[in-house]
CSV table of C-alpha atoms and ligand atoms in Angstrom, one decimal:
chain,number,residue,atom,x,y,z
A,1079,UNK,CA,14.6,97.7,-26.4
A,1080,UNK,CA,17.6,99.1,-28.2
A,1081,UNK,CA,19.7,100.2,-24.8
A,1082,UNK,CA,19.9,96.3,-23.3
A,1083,UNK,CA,20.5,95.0,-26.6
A,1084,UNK,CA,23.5,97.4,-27.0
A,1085,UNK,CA,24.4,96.8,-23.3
A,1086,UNK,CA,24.4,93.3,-24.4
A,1087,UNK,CA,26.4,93.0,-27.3
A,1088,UNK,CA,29.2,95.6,-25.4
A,1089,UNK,CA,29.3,92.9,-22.7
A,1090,UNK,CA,30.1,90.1,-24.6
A,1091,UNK,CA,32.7,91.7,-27.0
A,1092,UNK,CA,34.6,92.4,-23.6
A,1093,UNK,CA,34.1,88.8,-22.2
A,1094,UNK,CA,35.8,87.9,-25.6
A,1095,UNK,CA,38.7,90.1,-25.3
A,1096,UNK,CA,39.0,89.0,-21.5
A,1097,UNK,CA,38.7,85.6,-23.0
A,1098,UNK,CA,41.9,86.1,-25.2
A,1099,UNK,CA,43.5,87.8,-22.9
A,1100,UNK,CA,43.7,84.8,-20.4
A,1101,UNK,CA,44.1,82.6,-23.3
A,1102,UNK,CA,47.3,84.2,-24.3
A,1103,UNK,CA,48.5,84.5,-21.1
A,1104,UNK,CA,48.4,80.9,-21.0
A,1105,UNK,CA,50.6,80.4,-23.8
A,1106,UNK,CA,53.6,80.3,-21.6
A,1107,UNK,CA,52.3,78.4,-18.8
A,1108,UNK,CA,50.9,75.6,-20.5
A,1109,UNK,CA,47.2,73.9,-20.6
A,1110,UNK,CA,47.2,70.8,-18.5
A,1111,UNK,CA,45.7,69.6,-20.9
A,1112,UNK,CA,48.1,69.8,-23.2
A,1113,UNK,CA,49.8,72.0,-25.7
A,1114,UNK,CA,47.1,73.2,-28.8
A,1115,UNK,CA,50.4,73.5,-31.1
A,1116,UNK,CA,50.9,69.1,-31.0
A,1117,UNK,CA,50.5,66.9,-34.1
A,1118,UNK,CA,47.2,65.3,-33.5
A,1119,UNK,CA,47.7,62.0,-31.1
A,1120,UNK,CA,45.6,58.8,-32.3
A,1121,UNK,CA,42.8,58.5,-30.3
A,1122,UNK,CA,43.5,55.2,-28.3
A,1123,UNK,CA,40.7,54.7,-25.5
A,1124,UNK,CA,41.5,52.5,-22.4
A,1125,UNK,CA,39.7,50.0,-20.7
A,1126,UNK,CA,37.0,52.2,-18.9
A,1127,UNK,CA,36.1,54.2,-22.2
A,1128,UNK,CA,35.8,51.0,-24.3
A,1129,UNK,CA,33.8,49.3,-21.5
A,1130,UNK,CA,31.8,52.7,-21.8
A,1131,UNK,CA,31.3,52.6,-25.5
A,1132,UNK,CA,31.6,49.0,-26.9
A,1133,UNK,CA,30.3,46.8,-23.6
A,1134,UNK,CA,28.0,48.2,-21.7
A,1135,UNK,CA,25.4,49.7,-24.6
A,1136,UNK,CA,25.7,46.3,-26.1
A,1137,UNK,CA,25.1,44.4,-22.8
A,1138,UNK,CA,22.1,46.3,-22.3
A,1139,UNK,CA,20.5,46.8,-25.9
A,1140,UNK,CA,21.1,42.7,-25.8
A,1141,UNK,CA,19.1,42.5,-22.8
A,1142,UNK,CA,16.0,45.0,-24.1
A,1143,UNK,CA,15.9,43.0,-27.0
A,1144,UNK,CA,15.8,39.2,-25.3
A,1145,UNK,CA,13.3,41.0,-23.1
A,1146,UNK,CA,11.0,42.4,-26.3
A,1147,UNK,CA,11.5,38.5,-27.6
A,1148,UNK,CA,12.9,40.7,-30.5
A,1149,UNK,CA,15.5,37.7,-32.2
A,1150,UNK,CA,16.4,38.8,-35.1
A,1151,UNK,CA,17.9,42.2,-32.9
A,1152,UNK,CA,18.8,40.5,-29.9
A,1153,UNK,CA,20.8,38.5,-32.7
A,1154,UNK,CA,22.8,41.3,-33.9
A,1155,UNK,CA,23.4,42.9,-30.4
A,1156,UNK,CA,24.9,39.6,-29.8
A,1157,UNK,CA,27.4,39.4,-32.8
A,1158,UNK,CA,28.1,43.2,-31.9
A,1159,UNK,CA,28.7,42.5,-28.3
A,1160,UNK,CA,31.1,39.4,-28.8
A,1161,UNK,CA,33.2,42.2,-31.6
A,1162,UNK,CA,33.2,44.5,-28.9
A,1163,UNK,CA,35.0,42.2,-26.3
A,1164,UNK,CA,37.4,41.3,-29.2
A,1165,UNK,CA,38.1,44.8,-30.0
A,1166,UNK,CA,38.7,45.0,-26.2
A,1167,UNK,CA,40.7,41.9,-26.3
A,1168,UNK,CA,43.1,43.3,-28.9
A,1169,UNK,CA,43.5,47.0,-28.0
A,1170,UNK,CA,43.9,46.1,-24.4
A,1171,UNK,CA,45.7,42.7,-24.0
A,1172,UNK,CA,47.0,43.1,-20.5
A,1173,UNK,CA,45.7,45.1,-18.3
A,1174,UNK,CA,47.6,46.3,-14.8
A,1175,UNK,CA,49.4,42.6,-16.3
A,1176,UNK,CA,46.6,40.6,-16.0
A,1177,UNK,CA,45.9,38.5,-19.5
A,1178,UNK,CA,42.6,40.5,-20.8
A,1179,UNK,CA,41.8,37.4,-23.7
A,1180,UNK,CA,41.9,35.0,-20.9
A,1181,UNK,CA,39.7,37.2,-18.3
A,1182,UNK,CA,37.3,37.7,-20.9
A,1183,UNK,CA,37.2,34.4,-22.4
A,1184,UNK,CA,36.5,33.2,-18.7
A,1185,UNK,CA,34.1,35.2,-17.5
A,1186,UNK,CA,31.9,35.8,-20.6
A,1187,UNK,CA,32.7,33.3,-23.7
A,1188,UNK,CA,30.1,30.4,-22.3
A,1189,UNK,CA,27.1,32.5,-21.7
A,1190,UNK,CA,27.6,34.3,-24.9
A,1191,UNK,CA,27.4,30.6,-26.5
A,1192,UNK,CA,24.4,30.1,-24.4
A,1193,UNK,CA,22.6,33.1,-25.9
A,1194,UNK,CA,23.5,32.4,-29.3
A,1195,UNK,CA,21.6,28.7,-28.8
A,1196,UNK,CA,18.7,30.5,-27.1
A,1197,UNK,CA,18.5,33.4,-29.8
A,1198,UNK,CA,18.5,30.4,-32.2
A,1199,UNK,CA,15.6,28.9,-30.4
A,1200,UNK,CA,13.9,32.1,-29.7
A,1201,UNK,CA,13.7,30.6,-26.4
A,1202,UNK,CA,12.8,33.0,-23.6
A,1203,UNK,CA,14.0,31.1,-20.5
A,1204,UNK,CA,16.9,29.6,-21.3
A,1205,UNK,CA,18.0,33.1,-22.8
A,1206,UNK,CA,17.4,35.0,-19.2
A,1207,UNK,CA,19.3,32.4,-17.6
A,1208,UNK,CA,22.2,32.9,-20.4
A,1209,UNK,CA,21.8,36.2,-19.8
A,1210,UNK,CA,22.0,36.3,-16.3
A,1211,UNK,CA,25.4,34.3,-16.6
A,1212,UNK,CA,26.2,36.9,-18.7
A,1213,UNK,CA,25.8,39.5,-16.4
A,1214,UNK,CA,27.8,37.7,-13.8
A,1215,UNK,CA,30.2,37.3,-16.0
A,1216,UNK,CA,30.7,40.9,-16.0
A,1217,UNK,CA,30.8,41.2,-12.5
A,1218,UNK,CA,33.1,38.2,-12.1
A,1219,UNK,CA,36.2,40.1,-14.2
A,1220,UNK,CA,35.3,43.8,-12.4
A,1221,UNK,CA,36.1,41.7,-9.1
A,1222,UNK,CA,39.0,40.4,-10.0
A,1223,UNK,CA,40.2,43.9,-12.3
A,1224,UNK,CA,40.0,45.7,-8.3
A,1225,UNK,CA,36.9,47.1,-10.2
A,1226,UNK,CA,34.0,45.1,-7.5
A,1227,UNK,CA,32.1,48.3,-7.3
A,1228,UNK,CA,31.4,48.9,-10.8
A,1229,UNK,CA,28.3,46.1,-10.5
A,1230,UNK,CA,26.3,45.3,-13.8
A,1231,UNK,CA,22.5,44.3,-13.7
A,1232,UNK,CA,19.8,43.1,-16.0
A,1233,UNK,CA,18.6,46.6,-17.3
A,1234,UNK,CA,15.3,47.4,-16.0
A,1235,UNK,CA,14.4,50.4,-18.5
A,1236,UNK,CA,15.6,51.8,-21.8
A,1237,UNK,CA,18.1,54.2,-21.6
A,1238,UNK,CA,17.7,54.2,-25.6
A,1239,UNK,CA,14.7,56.7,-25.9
A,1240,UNK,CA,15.0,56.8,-30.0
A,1241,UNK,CA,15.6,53.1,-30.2
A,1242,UNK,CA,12.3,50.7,-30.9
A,1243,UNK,CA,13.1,47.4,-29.1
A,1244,UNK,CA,9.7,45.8,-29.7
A,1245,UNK,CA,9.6,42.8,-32.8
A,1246,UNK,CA,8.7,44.3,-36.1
A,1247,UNK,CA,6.6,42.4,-38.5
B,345,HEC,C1,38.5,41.7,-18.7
B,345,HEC,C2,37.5,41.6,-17.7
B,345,HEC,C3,36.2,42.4,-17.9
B,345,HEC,C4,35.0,41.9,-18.4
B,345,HEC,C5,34.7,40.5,-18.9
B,345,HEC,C6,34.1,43.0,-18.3
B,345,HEC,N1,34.7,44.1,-17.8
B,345,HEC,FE1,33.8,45.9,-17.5
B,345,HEC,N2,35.6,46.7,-16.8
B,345,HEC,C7,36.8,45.9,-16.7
B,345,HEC,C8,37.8,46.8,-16.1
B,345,HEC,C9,39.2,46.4,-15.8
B,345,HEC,C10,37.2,48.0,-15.9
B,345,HEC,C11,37.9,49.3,-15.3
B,345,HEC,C12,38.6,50.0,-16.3
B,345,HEC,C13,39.3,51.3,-15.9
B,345,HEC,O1,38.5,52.2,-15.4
B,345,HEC,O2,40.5,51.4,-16.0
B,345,HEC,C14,35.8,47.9,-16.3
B,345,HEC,C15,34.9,48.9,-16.2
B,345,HEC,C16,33.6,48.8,-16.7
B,345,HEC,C17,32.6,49.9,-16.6
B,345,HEC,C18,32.9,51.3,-16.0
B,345,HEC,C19,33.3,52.2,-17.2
B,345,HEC,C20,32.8,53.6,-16.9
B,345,HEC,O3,33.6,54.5,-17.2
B,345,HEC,O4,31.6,53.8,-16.5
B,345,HEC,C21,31.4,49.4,-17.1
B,345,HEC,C22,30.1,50.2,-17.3
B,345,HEC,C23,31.7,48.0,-17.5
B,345,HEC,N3,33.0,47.7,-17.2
B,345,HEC,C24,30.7,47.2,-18.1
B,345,HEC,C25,30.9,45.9,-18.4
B,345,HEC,C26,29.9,45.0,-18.8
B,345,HEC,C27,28.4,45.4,-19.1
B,345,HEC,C28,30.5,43.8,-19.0
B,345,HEC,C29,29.8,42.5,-19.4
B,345,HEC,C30,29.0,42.5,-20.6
B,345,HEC,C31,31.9,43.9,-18.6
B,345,HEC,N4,32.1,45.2,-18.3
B,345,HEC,C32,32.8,42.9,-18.7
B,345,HEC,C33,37.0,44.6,-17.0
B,345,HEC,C34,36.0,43.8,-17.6
């Protein structure tokens, strides 16, 4: 057992030096991603990584919940969803010059009124069809964003493994 296990180490303290070698070899041509020696740049995420984290987990965590007839979390996904587009709104106000605050408030701020009323209600039909609107929404503001392609649906499984969507009593 003892030879591989000395083989193994031996390998891996010259992929380490190899490692360094081509790291500081690097120093004069540069990363393209960029130089390690920088101050620290504020993280400041465009449109496609804050559809990616505040919109689209929302949309569909909204949409498991209205489908569990969970209220009160279909209620919160809600108030977080509407945050995220603001967030969106106010990071992002034009984008490629188009007026983000007016796209969204177009495409997405009467369904999201809709749901509210139908969370209220705990009223299953008229929050699919809110929903639905919602979703179209979406797609609405990727068509005219050049973005067509990138085509949202009512979710049709979890993709929240560790998340219970069911109503708790
Ligand atoms: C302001 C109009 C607008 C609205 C409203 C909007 N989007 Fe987007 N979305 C965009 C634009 C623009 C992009 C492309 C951003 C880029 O890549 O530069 C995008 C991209 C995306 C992407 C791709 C991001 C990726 O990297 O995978 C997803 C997913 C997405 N949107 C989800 C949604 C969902 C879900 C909704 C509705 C709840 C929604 N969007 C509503 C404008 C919008």
């Amino acid at each position: 057992m003892r030879g591989p296990l000395i083989a193994g180490v031996v390998g891996a303290v010259i992929m380490a030096s190899a490692t360094v070698a081509v790291l500081s070899d690097r120093t004069a041509a540069q990363s393209p991603f960029g130089d390690p020696n920088a101050e620290p740049a504020p993280f400041n995420p465009q449109m496609g990584a804050l559809m990616s984290m505040l919109i689209q987990p929302r949309h569909t965590k909204l949409g498991l919940a209205g489908n569990a007839e969970n209220w009160p979390l279909a209620g919160y996904m809600l108030k977080e969803l509407r945050q995220g587009f603001a967030v969106v709104a106010k990071a992002v106000p034009r984008w490629k010059g188009l007026p983000v605050p007016d796209l969204v408030d177009a495409a997405v701020s009467q369904p999201l009124t809709l749901l509210d009323y139908a969370i209220k209600l705990k009223y299953r039909r008229q929050f699919d069809e809110a929903y639905e609107g919602l979703t179209k929404g979406c797609n609405a503001c990727h068509a005219t964003t050049d973005h067509a392609f990138v085509v949202i649906k009512v979710p049709d499984a979890s993709s929240f493994p560790d998340q219970e969507f069911a109503p708790q009593r």
